[in-house]
């Protein structure tokens, strides 16, 4: 397997001020091409350090990708450092310089001489155009090792990797045709160990696949990875393994790959021309925020109410004062009446509601922090379930919103929600 | 300055499946001790690769920290790789093994022999106890270079770094007493270049400080970094520079360090015993979600309504049907009436409202995607401002929610919001 070294340059990275995300993006893209990562390194804005690490990576890799340090300021020294490491001079590319000046003019920015730096490259470099920013990137082939240098701005790095670097690397490294492909099965409602238990035999059934478990609170994702050169066979293995997993996990699987729970629910509601209204106490608007992230959500989402006060529960949802007095706002009675109330008042097909104690304060012996009720009403039946979550405030909100949206999905696909009345 | 190398081990990191966050945490902690980072690297679960990179880092650093690959499974090979790189044998530590077995018993987990691996260490290693997980860490001093190895689970890595590694490194590397401290000034409403323009002269006024600009959409953060050994002097410089910045930026500064905009607003409302109600169309619940992330938000937050349909705007906010017909739901008239309506109906001191076109569909020539109105009403005056944002749906929601919460802050601290009527 061809192994590629990745180096991200910048003091903001080595000081921990900024989290480098380019390297993992690049690693994923390289993996898809069937190439591995020999090492991914962060180095500060230090010419000698960059040059030394570059030589190390070149000695241990078939190619190297460097990101960052191509801007106009004095601490942008990647080009100089790379030139020094390779023992090459630096030249100004007239065409790149003209293009740079034109871009400044187009954006009505004042040209300052320090920007000319961005048109300088090590001798022998092939320039990679930057269609989404100012600094171009470049590739130098040195002792047979291609070294690609692209900007650190993630949007620019991603574009230039895909448009410029990978194409060129294919030519230089040759394509074995070997690829790594992945499929993600997204689940909610089972712990990682319960998942592993239900999936016993998966590795044996698909020995050519590698299985990874990735908790993405509050979801658990299962990633199937296969490598090979026959694209159709790889796809077939991924599909078969995903089917195998889905059959064993049943209702706990809500989607695949780029699916989101709210996206799946939005598609189901839209397809069936059903409407939804939401009454949130504990989740405070998180459910409707997630639902309205889906483009076109106005087709199914009628309204939401965030009923933090008891008065708002009475006024907006017609929850009787006596229920709030005797059972409390955090009770299955209140949750049911909230779901039914928002559905009736909004005249929607489905109403969903949350109430609970998010903490850190406000808990009692009978109603501790993390006590949560989620209810859903469809006009015939109202379901309500009680939960006792641990974790802190934000996570309690997150898992409760997830449960509420999952209840809508379960209602729509016709699987068990819990006790209905 | 003592320079430390960081190595994070794991195929899940080099494949880009998981984003490594340990290295930036470690970098920040080392910085606080006055140490620098010679390089931070990710390497896969490959014994030779780990050993080679470790030797490289040791040759170019005063100490090395390795995270990950200490678990019980076959791909956890960090201990073997480190032992091999240092030419040391591996031994089983009886006390660590007994403790491991006891932990399994305490958690009612079945002991399997592969777990014994977690009690094995390179000869001469000092064991670092793991108080939050199973695998202990260790430190080996080799040719005068301390090499610390700790687990990859972030919670465990953070605890063991602070409890075990840093203390030991202080002893081995010596403390110069030099520390790096930072203060963040958080701003909203100015572009990075407008900020830089307003802060001209800052570097000259505080030559001992390093200034960094960090866009954190939709906010811009300014980080002041100072290094030295006199804690009082460092604090004084940080405070003076933060004051200098705040004086020049005025209303654009909303907080410092760990402050959040919603937290600042929550504190102001609570302190003044004022109440708030929110009417959201475009933002879909994001404003109330952020406000209710603040513990104790029920003290000031009465209710929110997410009025996605026109009917809900009429029913819940008393926005007249004719206004929605003639001016449209996305209009300054509608926004004003929404803010006033939610305030009146909820009987709160302040009402705030958003409406707009989030896209990607739904835009027209007169009302394009990104057209947004934010209004705030306090019973005497209603302010409304129109915006035309670019970016995609989620970012339009995010910046609009930020504007709405910022309007509340500006109202409370008595600075200009925009045109009021």
Short mmCIF file of N, CA and C in Angstrom, two decimals, chain A residues 255-376:
data_model
loop_
_atom_site.label_atom_id
_atom_site.label_comp_id
_atom_site.label_asym_id
_atom_site.label_seq_id
_atom_site.Cartn_x
_atom_site.Cartn_y
_atom_site.Cartn_z
N UNK A 255 -30.85 4.84 10.41
CA UNK A 255 -30.35 5.36 9.14
C UNK A 255 -28.95 4.89 8.82
N UNK A 256 -28.41 5.41 7.73
CA UNK A 256 -27.11 5.00 7.21
C UNK A 256 -26.31 6.23 6.76
N UNK A 257 -25.00 6.13 6.84
CA UNK A 257 -24.08 7.12 6.26
C UNK A 257 -24.45 8.55 6.68
N UNK A 258 -24.86 9.40 5.74
CA UNK A 258 -25.10 10.80 6.06
C UNK A 258 -26.49 11.08 6.63
N UNK A 259 -27.29 10.05 6.83
CA UNK A 259 -28.63 10.27 7.41
C UNK A 259 -28.53 10.91 8.78
N UNK A 260 -29.49 11.79 9.08
CA UNK A 260 -29.66 12.25 10.46
C UNK A 260 -31.05 11.79 10.90
N UNK A 261 -31.23 11.64 12.20
CA UNK A 261 -32.53 11.19 12.69
C UNK A 261 -33.62 12.17 12.26
N UNK A 262 -33.35 13.48 12.39
CA UNK A 262 -34.37 14.46 12.03
C UNK A 262 -34.64 14.45 10.52
N UNK A 263 -33.60 14.18 9.74
CA UNK A 263 -33.78 14.09 8.29
C UNK A 263 -34.65 12.91 7.90
N UNK A 264 -34.43 11.77 8.58
CA UNK A 264 -35.23 10.58 8.31
C UNK A 264 -36.69 10.84 8.66
N UNK A 265 -36.91 11.45 9.83
CA UNK A 265 -38.27 11.75 10.28
C UNK A 265 -38.93 12.77 9.34
N UNK A 266 -38.18 13.78 8.93
CA UNK A 266 -38.72 14.80 8.01
C UNK A 266 -39.15 14.16 6.70
N UNK A 267 -38.34 13.25 6.19
CA UNK A 267 -38.67 12.59 4.92
C UNK A 267 -39.94 11.76 5.07
N UNK A 268 -40.06 11.04 6.20
CA UNK A 268 -41.25 10.21 6.43
C UNK A 268 -42.50 11.07 6.52
N UNK A 269 -42.42 12.16 7.30
CA UNK A 269 -43.58 13.04 7.48
C UNK A 269 -43.99 13.66 6.14
N UNK A 270 -43.00 14.14 5.39
CA UNK A 270 -43.27 14.81 4.12
C UNK A 270 -43.91 13.84 3.13
N UNK A 271 -43.32 12.65 3.05
CA UNK A 271 -43.80 11.64 2.12
C UNK A 271 -45.26 11.29 2.42
N UNK A 272 -45.59 11.22 3.71
CA UNK A 272 -46.95 10.81 4.08
C UNK A 272 -47.88 11.99 4.30
N UNK A 273 -47.37 13.20 4.01
CA UNK A 273 -48.19 14.41 4.15
C UNK A 273 -48.78 14.53 5.55
N UNK A 274 -47.97 14.25 6.55
CA UNK A 274 -48.41 14.37 7.94
C UNK A 274 -47.78 15.61 8.56
N UNK A 275 -48.46 16.16 9.58
CA UNK A 275 -47.94 17.37 10.21
C UNK A 275 -47.63 17.10 11.68
N UNK A 276 -46.74 17.92 12.23
CA UNK A 276 -46.22 17.70 13.57
C UNK A 276 -46.20 19.02 14.35
N UNK A 277 -46.53 18.93 15.64
CA UNK A 277 -46.37 20.08 16.54
C UNK A 277 -45.63 19.57 17.77
N UNK A 278 -44.86 20.45 18.41
CA UNK A 278 -43.95 20.04 19.48
C UNK A 278 -44.15 20.93 20.70
N UNK A 279 -44.23 20.30 21.88
CA UNK A 279 -44.31 21.06 23.13
C UNK A 279 -43.09 20.69 23.97
N UNK A 280 -42.21 21.64 24.20
CA UNK A 280 -40.97 21.34 24.90
C UNK A 280 -40.87 22.09 26.21
N UNK A 281 -40.63 21.35 27.26
CA UNK A 281 -40.24 22.03 28.47
C UNK A 281 -38.74 21.78 28.64
N UNK A 282 -38.36 20.59 29.09
CA UNK A 282 -36.95 20.28 29.34
C UNK A 282 -36.02 20.58 28.17
N UNK A 283 -36.40 20.20 26.95
CA UNK A 283 -35.49 20.31 25.81
C UNK A 283 -35.37 21.75 25.29
N UNK A 284 -36.27 22.63 25.71
CA UNK A 284 -36.07 24.07 25.51
C UNK A 284 -35.97 24.56 24.07
N UNK A 285 -36.44 23.80 23.10
CA UNK A 285 -36.36 24.26 21.71
C UNK A 285 -35.40 23.43 20.88
N UNK A 286 -34.69 22.51 21.53
CA UNK A 286 -33.70 21.71 20.79
C UNK A 286 -34.36 20.80 19.76
N UNK A 287 -35.55 20.27 20.09
CA UNK A 287 -36.23 19.39 19.14
C UNK A 287 -36.59 20.16 17.88
N UNK A 288 -37.21 21.33 18.05
CA UNK A 288 -37.64 22.09 16.87
C UNK A 288 -36.44 22.68 16.14
N UNK A 289 -35.37 22.99 16.88
CA UNK A 289 -34.15 23.45 16.20
C UNK A 289 -33.65 22.36 15.26
N UNK A 290 -33.60 21.14 15.74
CA UNK A 290 -33.11 20.04 14.90
C UNK A 290 -34.04 19.80 13.71
N UNK A 291 -35.34 19.80 13.97
CA UNK A 291 -36.29 19.54 12.87
C UNK A 291 -36.20 20.63 11.80
N UNK A 292 -36.02 21.88 12.25
CA UNK A 292 -35.99 22.98 11.27
C UNK A 292 -34.62 23.16 10.62
N UNK A 293 -33.66 22.32 11.01
CA UNK A 293 -32.41 22.29 10.24
C UNK A 293 -32.60 21.60 8.90
N UNK A 294 -33.67 20.83 8.79
CA UNK A 294 -33.92 20.09 7.55
C UNK A 294 -34.60 21.03 6.55
N UNK A 295 -34.00 21.24 5.37
CA UNK A 295 -34.64 22.09 4.37
C UNK A 295 -36.05 21.58 4.06
N UNK A 296 -36.97 22.50 3.93
CA UNK A 296 -38.34 22.10 3.59
C UNK A 296 -39.16 21.68 4.80
N UNK A 297 -38.66 21.93 6.02
CA UNK A 297 -39.36 21.45 7.21
C UNK A 297 -40.72 22.15 7.40
N UNK A 298 -40.92 23.29 6.75
CA UNK A 298 -42.21 23.97 6.91
C UNK A 298 -43.34 23.14 6.30
N UNK A 299 -43.00 22.15 5.48
CA UNK A 299 -44.06 21.31 4.90
C UNK A 299 -44.73 20.43 5.96
N UNK A 300 -44.02 20.06 7.01
CA UNK A 300 -44.63 19.18 8.01
C UNK A 300 -44.68 19.80 9.41
N UNK A 301 -43.81 20.79 9.66
CA UNK A 301 -43.71 21.34 11.01
C UNK A 301 -44.63 22.55 11.14
N UNK A 302 -45.64 22.45 12.00
CA UNK A 302 -46.61 23.52 12.12
C UNK A 302 -46.16 24.54 13.15
N UNK A 303 -45.87 24.09 14.36
CA UNK A 303 -45.44 24.99 15.42
C UNK A 303 -44.76 24.22 16.54
N UNK A 304 -44.02 24.97 17.34
CA UNK A 304 -43.47 24.43 18.56
C UNK A 304 -43.75 25.42 19.68
N UNK A 305 -43.90 24.92 20.89
CA UNK A 305 -44.00 25.84 22.02
C UNK A 305 -42.99 25.39 23.07
N UNK A 306 -42.27 26.36 23.61
CA UNK A 306 -41.28 26.06 24.65
C UNK A 306 -41.89 26.58 25.94
N UNK A 307 -42.51 25.66 26.66
CA UNK A 307 -43.37 26.04 27.80
C UNK A 307 -42.58 25.88 29.09
N UNK A 308 -41.77 26.88 29.38
CA UNK A 308 -40.91 26.78 30.55
C UNK A 308 -41.68 27.08 31.83
N UNK A 309 -42.64 28.01 31.76
CA UNK A 309 -43.42 28.36 32.95
C UNK A 309 -44.68 27.50 33.01
N UNK A 310 -45.22 27.32 34.20
CA UNK A 310 -46.49 26.60 34.32
C UNK A 310 -47.61 27.36 33.61
N UNK A 311 -47.58 28.70 33.72
CA UNK A 311 -48.61 29.49 33.07
C UNK A 311 -48.64 29.21 31.57
N UNK A 312 -47.45 29.11 30.95
CA UNK A 312 -47.43 28.86 29.51
C UNK A 312 -47.97 27.46 29.20
N UNK A 313 -47.77 26.50 30.09
CA UNK A 313 -48.32 25.15 29.87
C UNK A 313 -49.85 25.20 29.90
N UNK A 314 -50.37 26.03 30.80
CA UNK A 314 -51.84 26.16 30.86
C UNK A 314 -52.37 26.93 29.66
N UNK A 315 -51.71 28.07 29.36
CA UNK A 315 -52.25 28.94 28.31
C UNK A 315 -52.08 28.37 26.90
N UNK A 316 -50.91 27.80 26.65
CA UNK A 316 -50.63 27.37 25.27
C UNK A 316 -51.04 25.93 24.99
N UNK A 317 -51.21 25.12 26.07
CA UNK A 317 -51.47 23.70 25.85
C UNK A 317 -52.72 23.22 26.57
N UNK A 318 -53.38 24.13 27.31
CA UNK A 318 -54.58 23.76 28.07
C UNK A 318 -54.32 22.63 29.06
N UNK A 319 -53.09 22.55 29.59
CA UNK A 319 -52.85 21.59 30.68
C UNK A 319 -53.56 22.16 31.91
N UNK A 320 -54.48 21.38 32.52
CA UNK A 320 -55.24 21.94 33.66
C UNK A 320 -54.34 22.32 34.83
N UNK A 321 -54.67 23.43 35.43
CA UNK A 321 -53.92 23.94 36.58
C UNK A 321 -53.79 22.87 37.67
N UNK A 322 -54.89 22.10 37.89
CA UNK A 322 -54.90 21.10 38.98
C UNK A 322 -53.86 20.01 38.74
N UNK A 323 -53.66 19.62 37.47
CA UNK A 323 -52.67 18.58 37.18
C UNK A 323 -51.28 19.08 37.55
N UNK A 324 -51.00 20.33 37.17
CA UNK A 324 -49.68 20.90 37.47
C UNK A 324 -49.51 21.03 38.99
N UNK A 325 -50.62 21.33 39.68
CA UNK A 325 -50.59 21.48 41.14
C UNK A 325 -50.39 20.13 41.84
N UNK A 326 -51.17 19.14 41.42
CA UNK A 326 -51.17 17.88 42.17
C UNK A 326 -50.09 16.92 41.68
N UNK A 327 -49.91 16.80 40.35
CA UNK A 327 -48.92 15.85 39.82
C UNK A 327 -47.58 16.53 39.55
N UNK A 328 -47.61 17.81 39.29
CA UNK A 328 -46.39 18.53 38.98
C UNK A 328 -46.17 18.61 37.48
N UNK A 329 -45.38 19.61 37.06
CA UNK A 329 -45.08 19.78 35.63
C UNK A 329 -44.21 18.64 35.12
N UNK A 330 -43.44 18.03 36.02
CA UNK A 330 -42.64 16.87 35.62
C UNK A 330 -43.37 15.61 36.08
N UNK A 331 -44.26 15.12 35.24
CA UNK A 331 -45.06 13.94 35.55
C UNK A 331 -45.55 13.35 34.24
N UNK A 332 -45.89 12.08 34.26
CA UNK A 332 -46.39 11.48 33.02
C UNK A 332 -47.72 12.11 32.64
N UNK A 333 -48.52 12.48 33.63
CA UNK A 333 -49.81 13.13 33.34
C UNK A 333 -49.59 14.42 32.56
N UNK A 334 -48.68 15.26 33.04
CA UNK A 334 -48.41 16.53 32.37
C UNK A 334 -47.86 16.28 30.96
N UNK A 335 -46.94 15.33 30.83
CA UNK A 335 -46.34 15.07 29.52
C UNK A 335 -47.40 14.64 28.51
N UNK A 336 -48.28 13.73 28.92
CA UNK A 336 -49.36 13.28 28.03
C UNK A 336 -50.25 14.44 27.62
N UNK A 337 -50.64 15.25 28.60
CA UNK A 337 -51.54 16.38 28.30
C UNK A 337 -50.86 17.41 27.41
N UNK A 338 -49.55 17.55 27.57
CA UNK A 338 -48.80 18.48 26.71
C UNK A 338 -48.81 18.00 25.25
N UNK A 339 -48.53 16.71 25.07
CA UNK A 339 -48.50 16.16 23.70
C UNK A 339 -49.89 16.25 23.07
N UNK A 340 -50.90 15.89 23.85
CA UNK A 340 -52.27 15.95 23.32
C UNK A 340 -52.69 17.39 23.09
N UNK A 341 -52.31 18.27 24.02
CA UNK A 341 -52.71 19.67 23.91
C UNK A 341 -52.10 20.34 22.69
N UNK A 342 -50.83 20.13 22.46
CA UNK A 342 -50.19 20.83 21.33
C UNK A 342 -50.74 20.28 20.02
N UNK A 343 -51.05 18.99 20.00
CA UNK A 343 -51.60 18.38 18.79
C UNK A 343 -53.00 18.95 18.49
N UNK A 344 -53.83 19.02 19.52
CA UNK A 344 -55.19 19.50 19.34
C UNK A 344 -55.21 20.97 18.93
N UNK A 345 -54.43 21.77 19.66
CA UNK A 345 -54.46 23.21 19.42
C UNK A 345 -53.84 23.55 18.06
N UNK A 346 -52.78 22.85 17.71
CA UNK A 346 -52.12 23.13 16.42
C UNK A 346 -52.85 22.44 15.27
N UNK A 347 -53.77 21.55 15.59
CA UNK A 347 -54.51 20.79 14.57
C UNK A 347 -53.57 19.99 13.66
N UNK A 348 -52.59 19.34 14.28
CA UNK A 348 -51.65 18.53 13.49
C UNK A 348 -51.97 17.05 13.66
N UNK A 349 -51.33 16.22 12.86
CA UNK A 349 -51.54 14.78 12.97
C UNK A 349 -50.86 14.23 14.22
N UNK A 350 -49.71 14.77 14.56
CA UNK A 350 -48.91 14.23 15.66
C UNK A 350 -48.51 15.37 16.60
N UNK A 351 -48.51 15.08 17.89
CA UNK A 351 -47.99 16.02 18.89
C UNK A 351 -46.96 15.29 19.74
N UNK A 352 -45.85 15.94 20.04
CA UNK A 352 -44.83 15.30 20.87
C UNK A 352 -44.41 16.27 21.96
N UNK A 353 -44.08 15.77 23.15
CA UNK A 353 -43.79 16.65 24.28
C UNK A 353 -42.70 16.09 25.17
N UNK A 354 -41.95 17.00 25.81
CA UNK A 354 -40.92 16.60 26.78
C UNK A 354 -41.07 17.42 28.05
N UNK A 355 -40.83 16.79 29.18
CA UNK A 355 -40.74 17.52 30.43
C UNK A 355 -39.76 16.76 31.32
N UNK A 356 -39.10 17.46 32.22
CA UNK A 356 -38.12 16.77 33.05
C UNK A 356 -37.30 17.76 33.86
N UNK A 357 -36.32 17.21 34.56
CA UNK A 357 -35.47 18.04 35.41
C UNK A 357 -34.04 17.97 34.88
N UNK A 358 -33.60 19.08 34.28
CA UNK A 358 -32.32 19.10 33.58
C UNK A 358 -31.15 19.35 34.53
N UNK A 359 -31.43 19.94 35.67
CA UNK A 359 -30.38 20.21 36.64
C UNK A 359 -29.51 21.39 36.23
N UNK A 360 -28.43 21.67 36.91
CA UNK A 360 -27.92 20.88 38.04
C UNK A 360 -28.77 21.03 39.31
N UNK A 361 -29.52 22.14 39.44
CA UNK A 361 -30.36 22.30 40.63
C UNK A 361 -31.78 21.85 40.30
N UNK A 362 -32.67 21.88 41.27
CA UNK A 362 -34.08 21.61 41.01
C UNK A 362 -34.51 20.18 41.26
N UNK A 363 -33.57 19.29 41.57
CA UNK A 363 -33.93 17.91 41.83
C UNK A 363 -34.39 17.71 43.27
N UNK A 364 -35.25 16.70 43.49
CA UNK A 364 -35.68 16.35 44.84
C UNK A 364 -35.52 14.83 44.98
N UNK A 365 -35.80 14.30 46.16
CA UNK A 365 -35.68 12.86 46.36
C UNK A 365 -36.66 12.11 45.45
N UNK A 366 -37.89 12.63 45.32
CA UNK A 366 -38.88 11.93 44.49
C UNK A 366 -38.64 12.22 43.00
N UNK A 367 -38.19 13.44 42.71
CA UNK A 367 -37.97 13.81 41.31
C UNK A 367 -36.55 14.31 41.14
N UNK A 368 -35.62 13.36 40.99
CA UNK A 368 -34.20 13.74 40.91
C UNK A 368 -33.84 14.35 39.55
N UNK A 369 -32.70 15.03 39.50
CA UNK A 369 -32.16 15.53 38.23
C UNK A 369 -32.03 14.35 37.27
N UNK A 370 -32.45 14.55 36.03
CA UNK A 370 -32.38 13.49 35.03
C UNK A 370 -33.69 12.74 34.84
N UNK A 371 -34.67 13.02 35.72
CA UNK A 371 -36.00 12.41 35.52
C UNK A 371 -36.68 13.10 34.34
N UNK A 372 -37.10 12.32 33.36
CA UNK A 372 -37.60 12.87 32.10
C UNK A 372 -38.83 12.08 31.65
N UNK A 373 -39.82 12.78 31.12
CA UNK A 373 -40.97 12.14 30.47
C UNK A 373 -41.04 12.62 29.03
N UNK A 374 -41.22 11.68 28.12
CA UNK A 374 -41.43 12.00 26.71
C UNK A 374 -42.75 11.38 26.30
N UNK A 375 -43.63 12.17 25.68
CA UNK A 375 -44.94 11.67 25.27
C UNK A 375 -45.19 12.01 23.81
N UNK A 376 -45.98 11.16 23.16
CA UNK A 376 -46.36 11.40 21.76
C UNK A 376 -47.82 11.01 21.59
#
